[in-house]
Tab-separated table of C-alpha atoms in Angstrom:
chain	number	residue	atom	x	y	z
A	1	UNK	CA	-5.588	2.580	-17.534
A	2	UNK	CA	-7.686	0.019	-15.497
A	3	UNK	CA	-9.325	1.695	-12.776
A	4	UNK	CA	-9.729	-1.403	-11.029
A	5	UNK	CA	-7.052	-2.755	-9.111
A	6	UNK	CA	-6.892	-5.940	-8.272
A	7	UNK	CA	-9.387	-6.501	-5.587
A	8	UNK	CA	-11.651	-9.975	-4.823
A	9	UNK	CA	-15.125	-9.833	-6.174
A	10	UNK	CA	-15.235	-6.939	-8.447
A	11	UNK	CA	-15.470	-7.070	-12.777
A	12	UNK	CA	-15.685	-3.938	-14.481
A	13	UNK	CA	-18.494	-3.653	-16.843
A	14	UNK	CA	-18.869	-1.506	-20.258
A	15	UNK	CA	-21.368	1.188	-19.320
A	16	UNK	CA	-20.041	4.850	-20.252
A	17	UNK	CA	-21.059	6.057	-16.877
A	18	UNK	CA	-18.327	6.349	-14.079
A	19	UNK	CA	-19.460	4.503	-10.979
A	20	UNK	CA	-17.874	4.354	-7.892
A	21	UNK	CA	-17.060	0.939	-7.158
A	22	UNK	CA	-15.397	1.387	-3.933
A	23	UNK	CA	-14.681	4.341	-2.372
A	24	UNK	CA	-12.067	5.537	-0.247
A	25	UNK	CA	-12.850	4.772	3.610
A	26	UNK	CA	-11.659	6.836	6.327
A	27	UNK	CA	-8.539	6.255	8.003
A	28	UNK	CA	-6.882	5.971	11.669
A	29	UNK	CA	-3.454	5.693	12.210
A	30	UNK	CA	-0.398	6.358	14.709
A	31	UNK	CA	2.474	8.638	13.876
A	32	UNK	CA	5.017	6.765	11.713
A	33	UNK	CA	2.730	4.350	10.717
A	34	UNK	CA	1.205	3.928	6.738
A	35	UNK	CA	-2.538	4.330	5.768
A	36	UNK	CA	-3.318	3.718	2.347
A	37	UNK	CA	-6.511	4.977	0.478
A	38	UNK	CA	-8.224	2.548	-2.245
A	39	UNK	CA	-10.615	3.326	-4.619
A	40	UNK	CA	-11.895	1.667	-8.179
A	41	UNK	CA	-14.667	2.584	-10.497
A	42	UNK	CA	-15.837	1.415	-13.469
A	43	UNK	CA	-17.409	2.956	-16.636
A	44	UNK	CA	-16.167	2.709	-20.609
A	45	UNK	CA	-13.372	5.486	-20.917
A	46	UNK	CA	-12.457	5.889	-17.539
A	47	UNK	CA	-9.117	7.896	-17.224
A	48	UNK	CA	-6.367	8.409	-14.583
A	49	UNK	CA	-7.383	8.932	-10.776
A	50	UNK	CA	-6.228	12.135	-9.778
A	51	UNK	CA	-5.232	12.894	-5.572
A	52	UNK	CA	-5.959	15.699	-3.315
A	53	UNK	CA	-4.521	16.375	-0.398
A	54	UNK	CA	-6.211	18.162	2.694
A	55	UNK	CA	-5.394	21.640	1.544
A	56	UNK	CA	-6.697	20.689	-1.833
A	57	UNK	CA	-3.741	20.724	-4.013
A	58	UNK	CA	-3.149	17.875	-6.577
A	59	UNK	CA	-0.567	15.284	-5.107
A	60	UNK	CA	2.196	15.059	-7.680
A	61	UNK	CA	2.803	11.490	-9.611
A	62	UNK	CA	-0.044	9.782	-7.632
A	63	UNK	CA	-2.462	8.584	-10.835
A	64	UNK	CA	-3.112	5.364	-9.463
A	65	UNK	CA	-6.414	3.876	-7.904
A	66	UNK	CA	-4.051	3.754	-4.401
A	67	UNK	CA	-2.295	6.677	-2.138
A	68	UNK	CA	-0.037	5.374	0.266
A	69	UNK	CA	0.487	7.919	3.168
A	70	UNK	CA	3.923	6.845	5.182
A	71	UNK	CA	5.307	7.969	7.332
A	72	UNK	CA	1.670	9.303	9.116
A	73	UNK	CA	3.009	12.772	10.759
A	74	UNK	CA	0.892	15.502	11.689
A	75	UNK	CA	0.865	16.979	8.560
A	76	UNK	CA	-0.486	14.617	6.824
A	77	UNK	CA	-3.605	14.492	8.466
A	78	UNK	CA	-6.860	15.767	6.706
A	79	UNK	CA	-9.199	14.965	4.465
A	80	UNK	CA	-8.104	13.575	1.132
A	81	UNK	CA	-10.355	13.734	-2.271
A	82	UNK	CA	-9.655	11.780	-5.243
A	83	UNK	CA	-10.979	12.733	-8.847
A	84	UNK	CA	-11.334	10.527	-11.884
A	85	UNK	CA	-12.555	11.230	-15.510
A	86	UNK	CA	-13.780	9.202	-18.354
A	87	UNK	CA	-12.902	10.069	-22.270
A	88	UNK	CA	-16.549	11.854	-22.136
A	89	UNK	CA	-16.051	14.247	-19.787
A	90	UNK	CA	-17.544	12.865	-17.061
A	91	UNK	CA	-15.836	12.967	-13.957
A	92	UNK	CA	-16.609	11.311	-10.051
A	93	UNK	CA	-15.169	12.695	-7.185
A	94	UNK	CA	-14.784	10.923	-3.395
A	95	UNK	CA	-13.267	12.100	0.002
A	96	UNK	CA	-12.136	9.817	2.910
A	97	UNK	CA	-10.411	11.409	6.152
A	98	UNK	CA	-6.846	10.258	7.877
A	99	UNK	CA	-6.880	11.403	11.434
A	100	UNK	CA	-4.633	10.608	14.332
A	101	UNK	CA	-4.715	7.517	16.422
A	102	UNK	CA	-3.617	7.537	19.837
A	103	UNK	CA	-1.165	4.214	20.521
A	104	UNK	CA	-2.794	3.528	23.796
A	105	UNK	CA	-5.761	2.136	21.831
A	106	UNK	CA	-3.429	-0.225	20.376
A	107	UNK	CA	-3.483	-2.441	23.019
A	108	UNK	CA	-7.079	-2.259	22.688
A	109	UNK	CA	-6.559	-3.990	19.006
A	110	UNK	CA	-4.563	-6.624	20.946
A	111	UNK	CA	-7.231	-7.667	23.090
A	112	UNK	CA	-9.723	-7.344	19.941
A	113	UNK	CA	-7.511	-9.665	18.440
A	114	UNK	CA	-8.030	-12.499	20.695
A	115	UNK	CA	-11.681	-12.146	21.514
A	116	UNK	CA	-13.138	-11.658	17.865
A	117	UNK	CA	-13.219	-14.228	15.296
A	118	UNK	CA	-10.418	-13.090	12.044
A	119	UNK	CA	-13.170	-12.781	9.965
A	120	UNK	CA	-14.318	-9.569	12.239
A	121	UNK	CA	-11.124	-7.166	11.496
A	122	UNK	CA	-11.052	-4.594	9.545
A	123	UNK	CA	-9.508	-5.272	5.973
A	124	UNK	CA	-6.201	-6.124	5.499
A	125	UNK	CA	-4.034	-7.295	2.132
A	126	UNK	CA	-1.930	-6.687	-0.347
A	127	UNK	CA	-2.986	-5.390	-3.036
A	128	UNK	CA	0.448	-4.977	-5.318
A	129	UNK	CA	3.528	-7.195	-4.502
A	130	UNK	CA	7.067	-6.754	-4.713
A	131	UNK	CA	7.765	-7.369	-8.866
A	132	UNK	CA	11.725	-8.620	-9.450
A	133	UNK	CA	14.198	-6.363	-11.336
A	134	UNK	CA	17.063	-6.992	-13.506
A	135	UNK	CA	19.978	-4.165	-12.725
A	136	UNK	CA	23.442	-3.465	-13.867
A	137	UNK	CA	25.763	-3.614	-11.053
A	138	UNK	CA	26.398	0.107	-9.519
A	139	UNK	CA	23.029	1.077	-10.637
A	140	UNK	CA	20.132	2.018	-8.187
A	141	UNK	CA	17.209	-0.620	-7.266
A	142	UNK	CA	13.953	-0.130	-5.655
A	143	UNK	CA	10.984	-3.156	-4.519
A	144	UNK	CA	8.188	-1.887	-2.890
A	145	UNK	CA	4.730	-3.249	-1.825
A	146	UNK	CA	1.029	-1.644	-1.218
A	147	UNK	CA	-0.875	-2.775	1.517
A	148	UNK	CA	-4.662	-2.105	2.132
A	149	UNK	CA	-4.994	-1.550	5.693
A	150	UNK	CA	-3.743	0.474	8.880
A	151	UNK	CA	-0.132	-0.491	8.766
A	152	UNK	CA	1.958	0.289	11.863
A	153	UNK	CA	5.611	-1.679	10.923
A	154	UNK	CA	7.193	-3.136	7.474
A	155	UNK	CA	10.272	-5.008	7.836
A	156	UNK	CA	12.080	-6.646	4.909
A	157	UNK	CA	13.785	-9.665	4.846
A	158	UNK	CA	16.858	-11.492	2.484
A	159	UNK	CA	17.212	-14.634	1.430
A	160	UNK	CA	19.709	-16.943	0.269
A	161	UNK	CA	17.441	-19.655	-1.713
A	162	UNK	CA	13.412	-20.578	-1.282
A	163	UNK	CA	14.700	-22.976	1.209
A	164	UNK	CA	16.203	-20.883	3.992
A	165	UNK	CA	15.433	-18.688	6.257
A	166	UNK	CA	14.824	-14.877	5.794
A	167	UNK	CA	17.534	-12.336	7.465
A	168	UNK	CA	15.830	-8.862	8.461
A	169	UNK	CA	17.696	-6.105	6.280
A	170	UNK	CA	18.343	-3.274	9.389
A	171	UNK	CA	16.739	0.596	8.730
A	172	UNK	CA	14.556	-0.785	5.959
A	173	UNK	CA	11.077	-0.417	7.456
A	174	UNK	CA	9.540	1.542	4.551
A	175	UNK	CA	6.728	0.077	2.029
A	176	UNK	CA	9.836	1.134	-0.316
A	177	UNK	CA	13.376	-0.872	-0.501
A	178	UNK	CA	16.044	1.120	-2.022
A	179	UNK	CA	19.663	0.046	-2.851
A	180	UNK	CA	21.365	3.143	-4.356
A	181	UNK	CA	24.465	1.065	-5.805
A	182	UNK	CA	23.538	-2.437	-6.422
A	183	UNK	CA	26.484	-4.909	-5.897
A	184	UNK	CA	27.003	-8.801	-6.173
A	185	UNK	CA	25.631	-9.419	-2.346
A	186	UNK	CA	22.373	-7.635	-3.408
A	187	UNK	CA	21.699	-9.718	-6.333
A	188	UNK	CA	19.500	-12.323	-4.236
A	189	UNK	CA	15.940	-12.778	-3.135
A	190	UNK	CA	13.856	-10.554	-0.812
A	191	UNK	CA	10.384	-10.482	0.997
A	192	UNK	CA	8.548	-8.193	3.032
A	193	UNK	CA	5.976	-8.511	6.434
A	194	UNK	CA	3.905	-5.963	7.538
A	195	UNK	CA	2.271	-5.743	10.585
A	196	UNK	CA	-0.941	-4.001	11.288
A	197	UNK	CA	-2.907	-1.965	14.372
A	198	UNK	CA	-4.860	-5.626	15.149
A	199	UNK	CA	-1.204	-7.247	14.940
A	200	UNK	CA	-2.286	-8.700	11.908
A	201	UNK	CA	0.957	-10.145	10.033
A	202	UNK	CA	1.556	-10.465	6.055
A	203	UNK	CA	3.738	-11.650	4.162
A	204	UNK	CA	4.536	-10.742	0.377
A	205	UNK	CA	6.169	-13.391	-2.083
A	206	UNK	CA	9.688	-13.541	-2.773
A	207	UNK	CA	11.043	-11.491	-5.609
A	208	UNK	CA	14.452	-11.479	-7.012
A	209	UNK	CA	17.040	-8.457	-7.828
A	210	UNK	CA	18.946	-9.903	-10.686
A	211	UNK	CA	22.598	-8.103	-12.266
A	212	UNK	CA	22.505	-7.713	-16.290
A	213	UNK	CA	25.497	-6.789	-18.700
């Protein structure tokens, strides 16, 4: 597995030793919202991340340099650890902390917004896109996208041809799209934009859910 994901000014190198490249950073958030945690390190060997969350048990099917947390609820808050281990038994561990925001301080953001330069918020991208899938017709189809950064809304979007103009798909506001029974009218193109605590807006490229025989 690479434990890198794809993030702007990183290169692995081929030292045995695990190194943190980046670690997890702590996370604020409001209630329904999404906070994801990103890590990579580097070192020859290195194996599958392993998650934790705050009462310490292992996260099921979450192996990947990324933990997307959504919806934020009460729960969820804590302090998460993530584990990863090389082919020689070495093994780095990191812990990063999602607590509660308040929503009153998002209007805060919104005045941040205007008086600080872009280049001054916090991080936000996208670190895996939407990927287009080819489906029989009845089957079940799922997009989804990963976004580093305090995400408050996703909305996705349909669309007819590259030309037109997108039509927002009603109740899907999840990093995740799911159409349990895939028919004709879902065979087009989709996008989504998420929105984050500064109001920053992205927008992820258009994929494609194709039918196959």
């Amino acid at each position: 597995m690479n434990c890198i994901p794809h993030l702007h000014g990183y290169s692995p190198n081929t030292s045995v030793q695990l190194v943190w490249v980046r670690k997890p950073e702590n996370q604020s958030n409001v209630t329904g919202g999404t906070s994801t945690f990103v890590v990579a390190a580097t070192g020859r060997g290195c194996g599958r991340f392993t998650w934790y969350d705050p009462s310490g048990q292992e996260i099921a099917q979450e192996y990947n340099p990324y933990l997307v947390i959504h919806p934020v609820t009460k729960a969820s808050l804590g302090v998460y650890s993530v584990r990863v281990r090389n082919n020689y038994g070495e093994e780095i561990t990191a812990k990063a902390e999602l607590c509660k925001e308040k929503r009153v301080i998002q209007h805060k953001y919104k005045l941040a917004e205007r008086e600080k330069p872009y280049r001054d918020l916090p991080r936000f991208s996208i670190i895996c896109q939407p990927v287009s899938v080819n489906v029989v017709l009845g089957q079940r189809a799922e997009l989804s996208v990963v976004v580093d950064g305090e995400v408050v809304k996703f909305q996705w979007y349909t669309q007819d041809d590259c030309k037109s103009f997108g039509r927002i798909i009603q109740g899907q506001t999840h990093p995740k799209l799911v159409i349990d029974e895939v028919n004709e009218l879902n065979c087009t193109l989709f996008y989504v934009e998420v929105v984050d605590v500064f109001g920053q807006k992205l927008q992820s490229c258009l994929v494609e859910i194709k039918s196959v025989n």
